[in-house]
Short mmCIF file of C-alpha atoms in Angstrom, two decimals:
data_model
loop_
_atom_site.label_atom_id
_atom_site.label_comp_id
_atom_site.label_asym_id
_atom_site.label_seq_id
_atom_site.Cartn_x
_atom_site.Cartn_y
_atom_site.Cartn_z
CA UNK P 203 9.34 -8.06 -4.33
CA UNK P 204 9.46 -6.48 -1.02
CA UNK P 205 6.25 -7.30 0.89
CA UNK P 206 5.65 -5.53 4.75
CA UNK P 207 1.97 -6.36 5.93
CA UNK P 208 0.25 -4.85 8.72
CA UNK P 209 -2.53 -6.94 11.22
CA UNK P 210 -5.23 -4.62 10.34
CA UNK P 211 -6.56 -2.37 7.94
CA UNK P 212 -9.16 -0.61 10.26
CA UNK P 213 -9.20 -0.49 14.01
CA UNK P 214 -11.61 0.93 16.45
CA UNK P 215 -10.77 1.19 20.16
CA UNK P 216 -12.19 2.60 23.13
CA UNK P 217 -9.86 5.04 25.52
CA UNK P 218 -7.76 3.16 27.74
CA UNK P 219 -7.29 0.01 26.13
CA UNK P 220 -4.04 -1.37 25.37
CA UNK P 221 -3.54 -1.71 21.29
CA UNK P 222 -1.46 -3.86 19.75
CA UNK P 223 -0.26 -2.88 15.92
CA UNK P 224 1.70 -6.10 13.84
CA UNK P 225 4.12 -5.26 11.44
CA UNK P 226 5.45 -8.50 9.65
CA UNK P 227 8.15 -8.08 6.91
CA UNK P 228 9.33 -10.52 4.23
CA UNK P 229 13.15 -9.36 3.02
CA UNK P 230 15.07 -10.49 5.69
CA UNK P 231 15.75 -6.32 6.93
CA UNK P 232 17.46 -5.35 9.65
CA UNK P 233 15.97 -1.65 9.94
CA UNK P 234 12.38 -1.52 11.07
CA UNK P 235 10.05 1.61 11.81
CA UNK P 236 6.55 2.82 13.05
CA UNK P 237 5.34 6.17 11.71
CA UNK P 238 2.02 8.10 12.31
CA UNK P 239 0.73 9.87 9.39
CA UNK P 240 -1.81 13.20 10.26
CA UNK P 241 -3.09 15.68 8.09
CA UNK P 242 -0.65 18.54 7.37
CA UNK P 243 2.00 16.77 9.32
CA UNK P 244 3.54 14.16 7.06
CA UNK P 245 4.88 10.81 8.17
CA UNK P 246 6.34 11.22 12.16
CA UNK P 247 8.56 8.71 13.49
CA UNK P 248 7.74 6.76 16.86
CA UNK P 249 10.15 4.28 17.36
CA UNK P 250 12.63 2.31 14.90
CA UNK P 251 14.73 -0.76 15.21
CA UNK P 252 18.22 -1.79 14.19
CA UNK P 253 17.89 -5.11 15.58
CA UNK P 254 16.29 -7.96 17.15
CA UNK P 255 15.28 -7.14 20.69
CA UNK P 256 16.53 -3.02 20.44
CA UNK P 257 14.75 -0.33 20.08
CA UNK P 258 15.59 3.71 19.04
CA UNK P 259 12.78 6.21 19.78
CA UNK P 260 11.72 8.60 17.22
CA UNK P 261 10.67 12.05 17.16
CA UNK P 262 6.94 11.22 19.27
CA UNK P 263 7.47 8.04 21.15
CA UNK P 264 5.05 9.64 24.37
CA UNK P 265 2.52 6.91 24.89
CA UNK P 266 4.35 4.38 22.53
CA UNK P 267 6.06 1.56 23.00
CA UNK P 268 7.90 -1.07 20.75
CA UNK P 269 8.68 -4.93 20.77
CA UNK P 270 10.69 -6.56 18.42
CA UNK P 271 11.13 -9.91 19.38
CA UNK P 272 12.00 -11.70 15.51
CA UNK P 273 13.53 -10.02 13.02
CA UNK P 274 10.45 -10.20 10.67
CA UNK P 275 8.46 -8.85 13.28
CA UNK P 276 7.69 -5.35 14.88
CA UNK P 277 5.00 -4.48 17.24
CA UNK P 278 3.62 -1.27 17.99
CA UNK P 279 1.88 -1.15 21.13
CA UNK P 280 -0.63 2.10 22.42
CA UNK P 281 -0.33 1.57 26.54
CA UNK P 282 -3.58 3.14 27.20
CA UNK P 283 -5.26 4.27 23.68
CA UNK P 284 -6.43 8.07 23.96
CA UNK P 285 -8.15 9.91 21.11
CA UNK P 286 -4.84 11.83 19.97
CA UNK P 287 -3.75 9.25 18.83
CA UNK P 288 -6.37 8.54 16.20
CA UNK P 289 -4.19 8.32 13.29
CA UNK P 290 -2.84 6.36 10.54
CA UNK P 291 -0.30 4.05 11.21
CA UNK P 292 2.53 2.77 8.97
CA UNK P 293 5.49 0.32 9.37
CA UNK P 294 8.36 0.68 6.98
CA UNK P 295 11.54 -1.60 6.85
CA UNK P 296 14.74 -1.19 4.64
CA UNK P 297 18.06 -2.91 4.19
CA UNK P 298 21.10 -1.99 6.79
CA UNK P 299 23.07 1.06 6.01
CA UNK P 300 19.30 2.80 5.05
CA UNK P 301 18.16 3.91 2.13
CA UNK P 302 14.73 3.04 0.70
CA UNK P 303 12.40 2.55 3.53
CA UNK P 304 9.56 0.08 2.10
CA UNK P 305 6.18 1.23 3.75
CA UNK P 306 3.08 -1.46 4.17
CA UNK P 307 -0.47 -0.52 3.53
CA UNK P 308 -1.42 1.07 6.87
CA UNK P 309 -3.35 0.77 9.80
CA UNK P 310 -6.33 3.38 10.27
CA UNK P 311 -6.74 3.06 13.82
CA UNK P 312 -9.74 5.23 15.61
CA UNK P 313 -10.15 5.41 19.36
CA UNK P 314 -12.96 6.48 20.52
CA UNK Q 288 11.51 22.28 13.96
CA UNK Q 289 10.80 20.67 10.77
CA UNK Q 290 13.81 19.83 9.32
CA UNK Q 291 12.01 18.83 5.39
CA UNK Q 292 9.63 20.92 4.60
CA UNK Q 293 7.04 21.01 1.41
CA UNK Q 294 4.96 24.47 1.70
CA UNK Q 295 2.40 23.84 -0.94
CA UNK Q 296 -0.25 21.91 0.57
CA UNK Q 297 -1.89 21.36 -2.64
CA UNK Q 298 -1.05 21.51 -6.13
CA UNK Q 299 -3.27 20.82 -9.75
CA UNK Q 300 -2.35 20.70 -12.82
CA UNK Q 301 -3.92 19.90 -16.68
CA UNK Q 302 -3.01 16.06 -17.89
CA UNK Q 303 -0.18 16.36 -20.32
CA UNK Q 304 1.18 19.09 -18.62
CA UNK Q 305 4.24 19.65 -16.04
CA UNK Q 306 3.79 19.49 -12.43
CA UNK Q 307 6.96 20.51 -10.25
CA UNK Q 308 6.56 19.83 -6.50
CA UNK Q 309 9.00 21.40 -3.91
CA UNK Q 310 10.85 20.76 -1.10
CA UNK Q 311 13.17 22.55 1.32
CA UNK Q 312 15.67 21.21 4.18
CA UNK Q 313 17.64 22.80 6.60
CA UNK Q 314 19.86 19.93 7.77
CA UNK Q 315 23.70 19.70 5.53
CA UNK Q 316 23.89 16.91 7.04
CA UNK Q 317 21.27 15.36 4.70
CA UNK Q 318 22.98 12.98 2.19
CA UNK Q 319 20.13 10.87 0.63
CA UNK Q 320 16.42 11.90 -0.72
CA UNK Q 321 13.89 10.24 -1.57
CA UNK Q 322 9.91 11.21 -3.09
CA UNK Q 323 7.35 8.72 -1.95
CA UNK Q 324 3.98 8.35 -3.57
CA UNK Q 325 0.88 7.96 -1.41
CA UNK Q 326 -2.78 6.85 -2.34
CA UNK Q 327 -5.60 7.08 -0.02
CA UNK Q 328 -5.85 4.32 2.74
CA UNK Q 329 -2.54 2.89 1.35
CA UNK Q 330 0.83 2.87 2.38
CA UNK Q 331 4.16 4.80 0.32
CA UNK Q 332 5.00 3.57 -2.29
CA UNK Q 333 8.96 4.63 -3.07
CA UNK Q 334 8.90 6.90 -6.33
CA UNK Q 335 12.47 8.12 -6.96
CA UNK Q 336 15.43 9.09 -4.93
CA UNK Q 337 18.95 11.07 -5.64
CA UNK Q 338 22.36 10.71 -3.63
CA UNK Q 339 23.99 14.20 -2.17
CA UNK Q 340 26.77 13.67 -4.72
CA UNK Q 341 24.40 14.18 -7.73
CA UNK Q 342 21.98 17.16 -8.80
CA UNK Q 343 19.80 15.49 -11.01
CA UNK Q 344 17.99 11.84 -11.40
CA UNK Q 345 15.93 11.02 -13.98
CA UNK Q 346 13.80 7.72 -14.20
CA UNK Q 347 11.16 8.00 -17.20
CA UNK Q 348 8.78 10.32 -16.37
CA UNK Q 349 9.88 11.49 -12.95
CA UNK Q 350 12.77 13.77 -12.70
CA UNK Q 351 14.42 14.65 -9.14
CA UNK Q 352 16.72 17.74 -8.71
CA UNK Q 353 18.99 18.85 -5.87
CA UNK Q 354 20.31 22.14 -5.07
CA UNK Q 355 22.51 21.94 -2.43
CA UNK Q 356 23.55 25.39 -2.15
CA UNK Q 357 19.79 26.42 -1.87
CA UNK Q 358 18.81 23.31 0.31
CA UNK Q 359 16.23 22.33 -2.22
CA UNK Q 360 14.91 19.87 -4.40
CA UNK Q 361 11.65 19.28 -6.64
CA UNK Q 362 10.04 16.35 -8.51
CA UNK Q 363 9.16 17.05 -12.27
CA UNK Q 364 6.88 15.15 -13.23
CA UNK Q 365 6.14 15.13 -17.24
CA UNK Q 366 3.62 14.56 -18.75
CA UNK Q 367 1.29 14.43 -15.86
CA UNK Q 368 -1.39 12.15 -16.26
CA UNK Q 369 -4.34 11.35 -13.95
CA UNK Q 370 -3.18 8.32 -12.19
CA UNK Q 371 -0.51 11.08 -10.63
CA UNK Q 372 -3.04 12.42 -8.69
CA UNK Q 373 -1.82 11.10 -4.75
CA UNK Q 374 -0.13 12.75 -2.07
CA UNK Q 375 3.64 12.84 -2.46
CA UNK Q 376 6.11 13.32 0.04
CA UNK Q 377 9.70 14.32 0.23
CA UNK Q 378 11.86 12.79 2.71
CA UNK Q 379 15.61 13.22 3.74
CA UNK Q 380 17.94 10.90 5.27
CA UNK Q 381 20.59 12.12 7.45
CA UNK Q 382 24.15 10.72 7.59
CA UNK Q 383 25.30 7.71 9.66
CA UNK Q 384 21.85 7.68 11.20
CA UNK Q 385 21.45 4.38 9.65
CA UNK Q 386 18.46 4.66 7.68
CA UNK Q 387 16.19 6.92 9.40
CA UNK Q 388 13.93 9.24 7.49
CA UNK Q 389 12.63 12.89 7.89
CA UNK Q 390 9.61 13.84 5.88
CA UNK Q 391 8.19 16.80 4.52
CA UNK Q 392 4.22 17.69 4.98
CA UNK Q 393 3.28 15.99 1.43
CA UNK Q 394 1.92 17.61 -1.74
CA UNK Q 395 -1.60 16.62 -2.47
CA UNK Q 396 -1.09 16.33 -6.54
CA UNK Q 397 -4.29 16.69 -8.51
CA UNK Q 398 -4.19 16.06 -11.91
CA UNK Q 399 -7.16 16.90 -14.15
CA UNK Q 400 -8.59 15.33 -17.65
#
């Protein structure tokens, strides 16, 4: 059974802070990703990784950026949090090749 | 542009009976699709999904169909029941991009008793 867990459920920052979002997965993937989900928009892709150590932005990486230092293992990291990017924040991984992305529960981050 | 796109925001429907959910794409290039599930506050859950080469997939009570020629597809879903009430989402994988999703808007599903 597939298992990707996220470091937090909820999240409140203030503007300006530097956020850090952990994505650990448990099937040995190679493909990694960080979505936003907003209202009326669907699931937008920040960054994604094919690899240990590279990264691929997405369609909205602007005030993103990734690390993926393990395999198991991708951060998302919010330079200087704003209030745009109050969201909700999901990590999906998959098997090489692609196919079925498997999502973890999500990260409901607010900054104020 | 959006690339997947699901126009009906919302969608209800009496238990027992059908609900069909759309979804359009503009990209050819598309050659996997998937429908993802989504409760509140949780993350997609993977629902059903049909290769390019096919026009139909069928797994119990979820039915996917593809019309390539129209660049469309729907989820059947018979009979609804309650627990069917989420948001789903379409999403469309393009070719030797290695895995990387596009997603539709989502279909709030509302199923009632």
């Amino acid at each position: 059974d597939v298992k990707v867990t996220q470091s937090s459920r909820y999240l409140v920052k203030r503007t300006g802070e530097k956020v850090f979002l952990e994505c650990v997965q448990d099937m040995d993937h190679e493909n990694m990703f960080w979505y936003r989900q907003d209202p009326g928009l669907g699931l937008r892709l920040i960054y994604f990784s094919y690899d240990v150590k590279m990264k691929e932005k997405g369609d909205i990486p602007e005030g993103y950026s990734v690390s993926r230092e393990k395999k198991e293992r991708f951060s998302l990291i919010l330079e200087s949090a704003s209030t745009n990017q109050t969201s909700m924040y999901l990590c999906a991984s998959s098997p090489p090749g692609g196919g079925t992305q498997y999502f973890g529960p999500g990260t409901r981050l607010t900054v104020l | 542009d959006q690339q997947v796109k699901q126009n009906s925001p919302s969608l209800s429907v009496q238990e027992g009976r059908i609900s069909i959910l759309n979804c359009d794409y503009t990209n050819s290039m598309f050659d996997y699709f998937l429908w993802y599930k989504k409760y509140p506050a949780e993350g997609p859950t993977f629902l059903i999904s049909i290769s390019s080469i096919k026009d139909k997939n069928e797994d119990g009570r979820f039915t996917v169909f593809l019309n390539k020629s129209a660049k469309h597809l729907s989820l059947h879903i018979v009979p609804s029941q309650p627990g069917d009430s989420a948001v789903y989402f379409c999403a469309a994988s393009p070719y030797n991009q290695g895995g990387k999703l596009i997603f539709g808007q989502g279909t709030e599903l509302s199923v009632k008793p």
